[in-house]
Amino acid sequence: MNRESEAQLPDFCTRQFRAFQELDWLEPELVSSDEMAATCLFSGRVDWFGYKTQLVGIDLALAA
């Protein structure tokens, strides 16, 4: 992960929090698939973010 993509991830997560779109997670343009999978795991485990079931499924799809 570079500084630019690291800076863009909070904005991405904020947009997803407001309007979750599974395809946006499955076709990551900001970071690698592995980094997006890690973001899914983290976001899915914090209570306030929500979408836990969807994020677990996305993580599994990205890890495959």
mmCIF file of C-alpha atoms in Angstrom:
data_model
loop_
_atom_site.group_PDB
_atom_site.id
_atom_site.type_symbol
_atom_site.label_atom_id
_atom_site.label_comp_id
_atom_site.label_asym_id
_atom_site.label_seq_id
_atom_site.Cartn_x
_atom_site.Cartn_y
_atom_site.Cartn_z
ATOM 1 C CA MET A 1 0.000 0.000 0.000
ATOM 2 C CA ASN A 2 1.308 3.427 -0.834
ATOM 3 C CA ARG A 3 0.528 6.755 0.841
ATOM 4 C CA GLU A 4 -1.950 7.802 -1.858
ATOM 5 C CA SER A 5 -4.068 4.652 -1.646
ATOM 6 C CA GLU A 6 -3.806 4.702 2.140
ATOM 7 C CA ALA A 7 -5.215 8.230 2.134
ATOM 8 C CA GLN A 8 -8.085 7.253 -0.197
ATOM 9 C CA LEU A 9 -9.282 4.251 1.846
ATOM 10 C CA PRO A 10 -10.997 6.342 4.577
ATOM 11 C CA ASP A 11 -12.991 8.195 1.900
ATOM 12 C CA PHE A 12 -13.937 4.912 0.260
ATOM 13 C CA CYS A 13 -15.079 3.455 3.582
ATOM 14 C CA THR A 14 -17.086 6.595 4.383
ATOM 15 C CA ARG A 15 -18.894 6.363 1.045
ATOM 16 C CA GLN A 16 -19.566 2.662 1.606
ATOM 17 C CA PHE A 17 -20.871 3.304 5.107
ATOM 18 C CA ARG A 18 -23.449 5.700 3.655
ATOM 19 C CA ALA A 19 -24.331 3.657 0.571
ATOM 20 C CA PHE A 20 -22.936 0.117 0.552
ATOM 21 C CA GLN A 21 -22.175 -1.287 -2.901
ATOM 22 C CA GLU A 22 -20.731 -4.796 -2.909
ATOM 23 C CA LEU A 23 -19.261 -4.478 -6.412
ATOM 24 C CA ASP A 24 -17.103 -1.554 -5.324
ATOM 25 C CA TRP A 25 -15.364 -3.845 -2.834
ATOM 26 C CA LEU A 26 -14.994 -6.726 -5.294
ATOM 27 C CA GLU A 27 -13.354 -4.643 -7.993
ATOM 28 C CA PRO A 28 -10.896 -2.566 -5.978
ATOM 29 C CA GLU A 29 -9.147 0.217 -7.834
ATOM 30 C CA LEU A 30 -7.565 1.917 -4.837
ATOM 31 C CA VAL A 31 -5.525 -0.939 -3.421
ATOM 32 C CA SER A 32 -4.660 -4.545 -4.153
ATOM 33 C CA SER A 33 -7.170 -7.336 -3.568
ATOM 34 C CA ASP A 34 -5.228 -8.456 -0.493
ATOM 35 C CA GLU A 35 -5.331 -4.972 0.991
ATOM 36 C CA MET A 36 -9.038 -4.672 0.246
ATOM 37 C CA ALA A 37 -9.615 -8.055 1.906
ATOM 38 C CA ALA A 38 -7.855 -6.751 5.021
ATOM 39 C CA THR A 39 -10.053 -3.655 4.916
ATOM 40 C CA CYS A 40 -13.129 -5.905 4.698
ATOM 41 C CA LEU A 41 -12.005 -7.880 7.725
ATOM 42 C CA PHE A 42 -11.386 -4.761 9.766
ATOM 43 C CA SER A 43 -14.588 -2.975 8.716
ATOM 44 C CA GLY A 44 -16.685 -6.081 9.253
ATOM 45 C CA ARG A 45 -15.452 -6.435 12.818
ATOM 46 C CA VAL A 46 -16.257 -2.926 14.036
ATOM 47 C CA ASP A 47 -19.801 -2.641 15.327
ATOM 48 C CA TRP A 48 -20.518 0.834 13.998
ATOM 49 C CA PHE A 49 -19.732 0.058 10.325
ATOM 50 C CA GLY A 50 -22.297 -2.686 9.789
ATOM 51 C CA TYR A 51 -22.573 -4.913 6.709
ATOM 52 C CA LYS A 52 -20.705 -7.690 8.539
ATOM 53 C CA THR A 53 -22.268 -10.566 6.588
ATOM 54 C CA GLN A 54 -21.610 -8.918 3.226
ATOM 55 C CA LEU A 55 -18.034 -7.994 4.127
ATOM 56 C CA VAL A 56 -17.196 -11.532 5.245
ATOM 57 C CA GLY A 57 -18.466 -12.822 1.900
ATOM 58 C CA ILE A 58 -16.455 -10.213 0.016
ATOM 59 C CA ASP A 59 -13.332 -11.087 1.994
ATOM 60 C CA LEU A 60 -13.732 -14.751 1.086
ATOM 61 C CA ALA A 61 -14.237 -13.871 -2.584
ATOM 62 C CA LEU A 62 -11.152 -11.632 -2.641
ATOM 63 C CA ALA A 63 -9.023 -14.232 -0.880
ATOM 64 C CA ALA A 64 -9.931 -16.959 -3.394
#
